[in-house]
Coordinates of C-alpha atoms in Angstrom, one line a residue:
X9 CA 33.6 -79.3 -31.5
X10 CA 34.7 -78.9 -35.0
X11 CA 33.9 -77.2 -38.3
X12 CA 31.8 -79.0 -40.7
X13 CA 32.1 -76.5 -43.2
X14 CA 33.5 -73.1 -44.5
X15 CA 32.1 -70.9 -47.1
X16 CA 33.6 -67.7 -48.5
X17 CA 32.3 -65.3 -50.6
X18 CA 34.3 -62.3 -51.8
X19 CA 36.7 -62.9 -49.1
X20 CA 40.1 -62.0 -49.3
X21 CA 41.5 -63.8 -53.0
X22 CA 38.2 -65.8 -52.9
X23 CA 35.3 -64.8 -55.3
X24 CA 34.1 -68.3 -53.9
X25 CA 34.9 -71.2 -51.8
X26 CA 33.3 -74.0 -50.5
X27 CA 35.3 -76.6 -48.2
X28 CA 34.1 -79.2 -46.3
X29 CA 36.2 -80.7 -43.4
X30 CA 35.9 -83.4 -40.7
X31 CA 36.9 -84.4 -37.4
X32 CA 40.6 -85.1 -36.6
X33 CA 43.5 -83.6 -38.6
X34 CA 43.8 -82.0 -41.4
X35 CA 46.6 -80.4 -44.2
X36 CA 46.0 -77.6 -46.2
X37 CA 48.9 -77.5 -48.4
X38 CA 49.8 -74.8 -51.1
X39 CA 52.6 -72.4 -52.1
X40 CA 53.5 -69.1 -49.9
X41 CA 50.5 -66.5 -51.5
X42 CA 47.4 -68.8 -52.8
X43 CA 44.9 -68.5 -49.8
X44 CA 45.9 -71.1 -47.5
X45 CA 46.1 -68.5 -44.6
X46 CA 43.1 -66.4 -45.8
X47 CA 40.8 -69.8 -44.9
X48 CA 42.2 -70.2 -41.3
X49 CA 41.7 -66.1 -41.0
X50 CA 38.1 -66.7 -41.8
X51 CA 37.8 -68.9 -38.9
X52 CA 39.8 -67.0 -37.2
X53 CA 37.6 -64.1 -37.5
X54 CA 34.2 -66.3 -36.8
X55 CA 35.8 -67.0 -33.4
X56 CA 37.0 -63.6 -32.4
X57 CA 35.2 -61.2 -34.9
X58 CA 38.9 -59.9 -35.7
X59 CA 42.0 -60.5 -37.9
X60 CA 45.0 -61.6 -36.6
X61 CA 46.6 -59.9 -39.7
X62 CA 44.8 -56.6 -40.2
X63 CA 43.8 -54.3 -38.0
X64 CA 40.4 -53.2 -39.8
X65 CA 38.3 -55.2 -42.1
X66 CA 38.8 -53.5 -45.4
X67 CA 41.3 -55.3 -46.7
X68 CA 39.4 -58.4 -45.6
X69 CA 36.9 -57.8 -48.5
X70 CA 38.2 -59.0 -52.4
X71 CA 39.0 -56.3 -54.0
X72 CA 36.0 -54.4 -56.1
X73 CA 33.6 -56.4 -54.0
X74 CA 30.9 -54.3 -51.7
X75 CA 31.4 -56.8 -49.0
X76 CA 32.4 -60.7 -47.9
X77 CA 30.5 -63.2 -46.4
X78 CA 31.9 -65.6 -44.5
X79 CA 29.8 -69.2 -43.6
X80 CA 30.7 -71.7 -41.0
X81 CA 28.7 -75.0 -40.1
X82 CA 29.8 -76.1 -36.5
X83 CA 29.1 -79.0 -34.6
X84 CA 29.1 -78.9 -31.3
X85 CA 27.7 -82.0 -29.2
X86 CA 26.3 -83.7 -32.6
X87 CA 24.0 -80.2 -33.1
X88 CA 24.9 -78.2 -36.4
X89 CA 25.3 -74.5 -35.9
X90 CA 25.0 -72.0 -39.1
X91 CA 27.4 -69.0 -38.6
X92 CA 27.3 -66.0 -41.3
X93 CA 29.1 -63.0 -40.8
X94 CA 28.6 -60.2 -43.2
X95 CA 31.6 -58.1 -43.4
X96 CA 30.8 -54.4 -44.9
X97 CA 33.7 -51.7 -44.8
X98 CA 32.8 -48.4 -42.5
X99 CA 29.2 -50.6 -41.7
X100 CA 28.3 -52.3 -39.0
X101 CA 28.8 -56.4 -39.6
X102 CA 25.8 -58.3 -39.8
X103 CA 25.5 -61.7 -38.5
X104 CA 22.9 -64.5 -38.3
X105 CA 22.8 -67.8 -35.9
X106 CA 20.9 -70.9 -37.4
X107 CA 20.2 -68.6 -40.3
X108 CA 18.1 -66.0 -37.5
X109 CA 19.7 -62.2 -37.9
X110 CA 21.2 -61.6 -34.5
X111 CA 20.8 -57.8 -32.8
X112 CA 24.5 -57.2 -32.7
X113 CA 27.8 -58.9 -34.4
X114 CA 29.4 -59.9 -31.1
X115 CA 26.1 -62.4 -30.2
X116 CA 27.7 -65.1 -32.2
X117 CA 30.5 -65.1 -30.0
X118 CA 31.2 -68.4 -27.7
X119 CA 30.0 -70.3 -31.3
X120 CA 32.9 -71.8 -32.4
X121 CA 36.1 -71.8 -29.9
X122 CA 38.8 -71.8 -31.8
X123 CA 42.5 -71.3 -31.2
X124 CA 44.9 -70.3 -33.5
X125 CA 49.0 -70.0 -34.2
X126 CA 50.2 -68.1 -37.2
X127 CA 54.0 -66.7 -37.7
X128 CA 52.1 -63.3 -36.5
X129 CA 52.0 -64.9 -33.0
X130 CA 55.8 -64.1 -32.6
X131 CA 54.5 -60.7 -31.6
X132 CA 53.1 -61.6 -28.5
X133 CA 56.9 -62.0 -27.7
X134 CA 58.6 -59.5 -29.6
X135 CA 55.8 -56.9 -30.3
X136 CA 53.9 -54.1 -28.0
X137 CA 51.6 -54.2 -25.3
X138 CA 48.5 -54.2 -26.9
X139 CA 49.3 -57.9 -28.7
X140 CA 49.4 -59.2 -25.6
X141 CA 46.2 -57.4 -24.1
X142 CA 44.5 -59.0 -27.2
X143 CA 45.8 -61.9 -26.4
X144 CA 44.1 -62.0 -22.8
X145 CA 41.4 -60.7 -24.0
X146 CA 40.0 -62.6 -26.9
X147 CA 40.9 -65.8 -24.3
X148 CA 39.1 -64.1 -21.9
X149 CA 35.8 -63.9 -24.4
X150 CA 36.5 -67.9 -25.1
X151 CA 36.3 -68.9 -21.7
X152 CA 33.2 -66.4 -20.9
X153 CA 31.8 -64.7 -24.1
X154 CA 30.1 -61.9 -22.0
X155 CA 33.1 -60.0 -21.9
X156 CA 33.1 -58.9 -25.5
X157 CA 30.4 -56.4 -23.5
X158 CA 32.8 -55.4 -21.1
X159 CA 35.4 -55.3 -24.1
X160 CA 32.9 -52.7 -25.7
X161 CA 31.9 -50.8 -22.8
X162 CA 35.7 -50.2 -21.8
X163 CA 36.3 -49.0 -25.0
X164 CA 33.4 -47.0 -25.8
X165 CA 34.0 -45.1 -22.3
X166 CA 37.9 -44.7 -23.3
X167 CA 37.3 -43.3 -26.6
X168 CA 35.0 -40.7 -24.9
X169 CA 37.3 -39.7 -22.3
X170 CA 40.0 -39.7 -24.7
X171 CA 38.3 -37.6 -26.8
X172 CA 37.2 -35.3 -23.7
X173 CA 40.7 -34.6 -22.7
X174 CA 42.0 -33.9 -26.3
X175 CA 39.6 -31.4 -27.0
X176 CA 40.8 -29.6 -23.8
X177 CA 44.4 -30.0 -24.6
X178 CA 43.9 -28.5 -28.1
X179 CA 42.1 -25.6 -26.9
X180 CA 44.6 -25.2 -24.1
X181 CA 47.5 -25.4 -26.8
X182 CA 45.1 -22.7 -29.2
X183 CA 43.1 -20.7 -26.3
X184 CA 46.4 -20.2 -23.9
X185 CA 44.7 -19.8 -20.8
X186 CA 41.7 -21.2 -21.7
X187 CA 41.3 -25.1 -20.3
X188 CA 38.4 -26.3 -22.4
X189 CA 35.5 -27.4 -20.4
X190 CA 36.1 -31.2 -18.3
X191 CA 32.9 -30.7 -16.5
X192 CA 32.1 -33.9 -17.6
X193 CA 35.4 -35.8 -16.7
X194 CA 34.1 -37.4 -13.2
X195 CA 31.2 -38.8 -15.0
X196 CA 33.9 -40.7 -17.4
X197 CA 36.2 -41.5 -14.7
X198 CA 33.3 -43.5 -12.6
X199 CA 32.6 -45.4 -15.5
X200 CA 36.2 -45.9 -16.8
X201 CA 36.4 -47.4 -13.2
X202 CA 33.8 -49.9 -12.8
X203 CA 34.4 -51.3 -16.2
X204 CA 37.8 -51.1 -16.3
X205 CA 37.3 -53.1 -12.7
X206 CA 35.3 -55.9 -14.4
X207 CA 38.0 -56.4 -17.3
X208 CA 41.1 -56.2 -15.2
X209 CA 39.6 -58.7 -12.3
X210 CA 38.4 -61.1 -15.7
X211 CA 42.3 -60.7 -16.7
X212 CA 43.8 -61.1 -13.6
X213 CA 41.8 -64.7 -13.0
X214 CA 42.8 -65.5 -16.2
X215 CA 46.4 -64.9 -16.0
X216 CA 46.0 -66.9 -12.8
X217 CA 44.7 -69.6 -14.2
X218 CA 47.0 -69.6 -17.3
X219 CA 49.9 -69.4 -15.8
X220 CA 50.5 -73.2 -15.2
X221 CA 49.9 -74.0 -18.4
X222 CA 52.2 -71.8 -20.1
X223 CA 55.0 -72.7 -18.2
X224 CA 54.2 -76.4 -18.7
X225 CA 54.0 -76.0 -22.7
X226 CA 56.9 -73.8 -22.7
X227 CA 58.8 -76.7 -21.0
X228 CA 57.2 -79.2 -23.4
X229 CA 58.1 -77.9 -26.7
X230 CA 61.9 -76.4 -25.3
X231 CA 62.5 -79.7 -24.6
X232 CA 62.9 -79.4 -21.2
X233 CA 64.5 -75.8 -21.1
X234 CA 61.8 -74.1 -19.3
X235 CA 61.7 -71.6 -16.8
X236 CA 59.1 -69.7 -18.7
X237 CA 56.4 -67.2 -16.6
X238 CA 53.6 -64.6 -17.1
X239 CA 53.0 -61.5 -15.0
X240 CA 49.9 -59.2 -15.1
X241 CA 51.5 -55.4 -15.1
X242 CA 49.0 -53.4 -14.2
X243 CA 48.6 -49.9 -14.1
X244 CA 47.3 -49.7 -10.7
X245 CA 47.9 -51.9 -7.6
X246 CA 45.9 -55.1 -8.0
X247 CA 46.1 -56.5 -4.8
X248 CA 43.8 -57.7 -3.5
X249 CA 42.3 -58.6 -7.1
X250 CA 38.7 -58.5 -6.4
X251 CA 36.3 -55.8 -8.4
X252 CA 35.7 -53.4 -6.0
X253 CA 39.2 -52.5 -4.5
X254 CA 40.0 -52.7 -8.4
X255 CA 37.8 -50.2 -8.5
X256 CA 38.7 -47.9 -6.0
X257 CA 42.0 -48.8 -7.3
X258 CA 41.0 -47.3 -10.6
X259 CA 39.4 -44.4 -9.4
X260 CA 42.9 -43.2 -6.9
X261 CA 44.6 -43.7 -9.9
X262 CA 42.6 -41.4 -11.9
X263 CA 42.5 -38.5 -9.8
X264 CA 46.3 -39.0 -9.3
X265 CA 47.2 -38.8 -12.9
X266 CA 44.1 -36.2 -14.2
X267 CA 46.9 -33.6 -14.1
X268 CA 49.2 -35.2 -16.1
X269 CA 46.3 -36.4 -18.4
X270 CA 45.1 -33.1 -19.0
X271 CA 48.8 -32.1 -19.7
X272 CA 49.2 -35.4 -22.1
X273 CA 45.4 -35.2 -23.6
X274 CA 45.2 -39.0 -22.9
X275 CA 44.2 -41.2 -20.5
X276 CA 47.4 -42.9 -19.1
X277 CA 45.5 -45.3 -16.1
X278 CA 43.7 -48.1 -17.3
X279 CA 43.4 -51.5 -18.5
X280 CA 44.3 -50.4 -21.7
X281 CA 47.3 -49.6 -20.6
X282 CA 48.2 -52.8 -19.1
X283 CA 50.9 -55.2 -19.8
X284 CA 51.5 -59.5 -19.5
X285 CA 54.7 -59.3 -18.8
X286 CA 57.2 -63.0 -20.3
X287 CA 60.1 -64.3 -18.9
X288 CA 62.3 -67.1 -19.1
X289 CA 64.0 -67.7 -15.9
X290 CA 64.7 -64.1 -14.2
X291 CA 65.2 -62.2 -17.8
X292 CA 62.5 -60.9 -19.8
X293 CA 62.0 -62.6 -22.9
X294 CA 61.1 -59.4 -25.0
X295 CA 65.0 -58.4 -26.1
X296 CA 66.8 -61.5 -24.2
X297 CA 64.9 -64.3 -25.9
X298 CA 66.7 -66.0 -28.8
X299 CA 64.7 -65.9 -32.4
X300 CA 64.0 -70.1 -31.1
X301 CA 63.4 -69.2 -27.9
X302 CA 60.9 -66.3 -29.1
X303 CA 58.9 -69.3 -31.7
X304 CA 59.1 -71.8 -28.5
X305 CA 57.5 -69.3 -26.2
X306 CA 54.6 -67.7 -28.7
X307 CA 53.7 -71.2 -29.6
X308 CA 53.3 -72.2 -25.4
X309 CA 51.2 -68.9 -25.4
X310 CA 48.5 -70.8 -27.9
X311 CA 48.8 -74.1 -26.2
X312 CA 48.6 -72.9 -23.4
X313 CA 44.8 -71.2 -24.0
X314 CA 44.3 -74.3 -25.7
X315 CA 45.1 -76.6 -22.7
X316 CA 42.7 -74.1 -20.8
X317 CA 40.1 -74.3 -22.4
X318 CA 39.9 -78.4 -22.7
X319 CA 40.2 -78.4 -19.3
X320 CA 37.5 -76.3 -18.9
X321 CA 35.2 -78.6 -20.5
X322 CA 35.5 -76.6 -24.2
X323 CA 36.6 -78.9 -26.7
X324 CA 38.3 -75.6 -29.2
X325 CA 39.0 -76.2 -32.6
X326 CA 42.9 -75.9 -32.6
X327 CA 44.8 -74.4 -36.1
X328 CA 48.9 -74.3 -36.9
X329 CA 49.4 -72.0 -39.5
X330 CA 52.8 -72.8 -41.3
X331 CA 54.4 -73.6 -37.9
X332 CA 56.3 -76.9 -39.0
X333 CA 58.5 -75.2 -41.6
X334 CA 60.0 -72.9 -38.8
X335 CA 60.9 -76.2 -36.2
X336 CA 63.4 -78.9 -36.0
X337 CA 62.9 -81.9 -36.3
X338 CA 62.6 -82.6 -32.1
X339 CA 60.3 -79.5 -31.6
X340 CA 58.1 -80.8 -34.7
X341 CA 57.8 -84.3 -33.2
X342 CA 57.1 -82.5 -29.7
X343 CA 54.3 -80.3 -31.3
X344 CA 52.4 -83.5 -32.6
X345 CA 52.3 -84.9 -29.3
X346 CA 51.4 -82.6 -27.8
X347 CA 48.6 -81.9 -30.1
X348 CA 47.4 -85.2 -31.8
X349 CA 44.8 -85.1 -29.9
X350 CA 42.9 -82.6 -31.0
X351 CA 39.3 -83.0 -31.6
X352 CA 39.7 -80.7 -34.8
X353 CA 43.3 -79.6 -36.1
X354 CA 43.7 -77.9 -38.7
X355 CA 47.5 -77.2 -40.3
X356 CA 48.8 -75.4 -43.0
X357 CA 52.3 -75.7 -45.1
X358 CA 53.9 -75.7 -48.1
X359 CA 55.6 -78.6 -48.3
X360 CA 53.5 -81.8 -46.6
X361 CA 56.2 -83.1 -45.5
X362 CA 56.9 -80.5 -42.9
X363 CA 54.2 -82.1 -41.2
X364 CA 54.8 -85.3 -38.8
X365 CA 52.9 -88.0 -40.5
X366 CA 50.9 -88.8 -37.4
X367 CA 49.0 -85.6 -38.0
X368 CA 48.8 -86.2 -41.9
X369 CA 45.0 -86.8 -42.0
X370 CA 42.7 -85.2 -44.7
X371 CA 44.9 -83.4 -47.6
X372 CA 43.5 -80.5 -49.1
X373 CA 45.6 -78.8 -52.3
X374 CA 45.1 -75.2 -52.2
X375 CA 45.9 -73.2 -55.4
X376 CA 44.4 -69.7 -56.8
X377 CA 40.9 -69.4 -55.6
X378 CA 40.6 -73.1 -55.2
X379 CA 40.8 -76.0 -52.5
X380 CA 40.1 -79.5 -53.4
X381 CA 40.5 -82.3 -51.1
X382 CA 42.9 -85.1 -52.3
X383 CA 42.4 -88.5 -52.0

């Protein structure tokens, strides 16, 4: 798989943008600020239908512009696949497939695999919880795009509840006595646990299966200092994993925490309350990890999927944003072993010689609202 081409339009500093790319590696090189990262976030976002910058899509859209539009050709098996995503702020995206409108954004998911390390990624170390539930999760809708439904169902019946057991707790806090009505709350509590069940069991075989492979690209770009492991923390007992005593798990742990809940005015039991929990050796790595040992172990994180995936029989798309700059000279060596490989890579610096020159294929000079290929 790979892209063929990229089209912006009103995207981030682009009014326009056409780039056409190729198989193999390639540099897109530019000073800190003119666009180079705003490209690999559109591609970003055709694969996961989010940012790994923002958390909503506004700022995504060039300023004064009504919206952005973002085109991707894709090959895939020698067959070209049209992507367009139409990205309009506080409206529902529109999307089309082989230039056919498609009934919801999310069906163009599982169209171009595509993993990606920005600086960002040292949040998955460093940052909260819910970086690394993303993390899982957009993996989780790589490997099997059907769960961007369970995504959506999850959190359609969370914000409901949620907002169920806030009303009551404001017109507790307002009404004294007065509760507020939860008549409804065992209706939401049945469905938080059978699709909570479905998510957590799809995270739970996929932190199985990644396991391996982040301790093996952990050990590959320390050099050798590994020791590095991922745990599923979940909110409930998870053991044994399968969906219905999830389920059941789920549902005990609802009725065990409803009184806390309706104290709190939040649901506290839940997938999306879950955690993947790093180490290196018997420490975690959140607050013990050096600022090395932190790049090191958010890089494994994306190699890791990345290894995953091809051995699943996806061939992703695989994109370094400014990673070289940040490496020594043994890790950057390391890192273009590891990844020269790649049926598509895609990197991005500021100085091209950051780069190892095995991976120096196509050059591309990106300036203000421009990206030409150099020769």
């Amino acid at each position: 798989m790979y892209v063929q081409r990229l089209e912006l339009v009103d995207f981030r500093s682009y009014e326009r943008v056409e780039v056409d790319l190729e198989p193999g590696g390639s540099v897109l090189v530019g000073q800190n600020g003119v666009g180079k990262t705003n490209l690999i976030e559109a591609l970003g976002y055709v694969a996961t239908l989010g940012s790994h910058r923002v958390a909503t899509d506004a700022p995504l859209v060039r300023a004064g512009a009504a919206a952005a539009v973002i085109r991707c050709i894709i090959v895939h098996d020698g067959r070209e696949l049209l992507v367009e995503l139409e990205l309009v702020p506080g409206k529902a995206n529109r999307a089309r497939l082989g230039r056919s409108p498609v009934r919801r954004a999310r069906d163009v998911l599982g169209a171009l695999r595509l993993v990606l390390f920005a600086p960002e990624d040292l949040e998955l170390v460093r940052g909260d919880p819910a970086e690394r539930r993303r993390y899982l999760d957009d993996l989780l809708v790589a490997r099997q795009p059907r769960y961007a439904g369970v995504r959506a169902d999850y959190d359609r019946v969370i914000k409901q509840r949620n907002a169920l057991l806030r009303t009551a707790y404001l017109a507790r806090k307002t009404g004294g006595s007065r509760g507020g009505d939860l008549s409804t709350l065992d209706v939401w509590d049945a469905h938080l646990a059978r699709h909570g069940a479905e998510l957590l069991a799809g995270r739970l075989e996929l932190v199985a299966a990644l396991t391996p492979h982040v301790t093996k690209a952990y050990d590959a770009v320390a050099a050798g200092k590994g020791g590095a492991s991922i745990t599923y923390k979940a909110t409930v007992p998870v053991d044994p994993p399968d969906r219905e005593a999830l389920e059941a798990a789920l549902a005990a742990g609802l009725v065990e925490s409803r009184p806390s809940e309706v104290e709190r005015g939040v649901t506290l039991v839940g997938p999306h309350r879950d955690d993947l929990t790093l180490t290196l050796g018997d420490l975690p790595a959140k607050g013990y990890a050096s600022h090395g040992e932190c790049w090191s172990y958010a890089l494994a994180l994306r190699l890791a999927a990345y290894d995953l995936l091809r051995t699943e029989g996806i061939e992703p798309v695989l994109v370094l944003g400014d990673v070289f700059a940040e490496l020594d000279t043994g890790r950057r060596a390391r890192l273009a072993e590891l990844v020269g490989g790649a049926s598509q890579l895609l990197v991005t610096c500021a100085v091209a010689e950051d780069v190892p020159a095995v991976l120096r294929g196509a050059r591309y000079q990106v300036a203000e609202g421009q990206v030409r290929r150099v020769e």
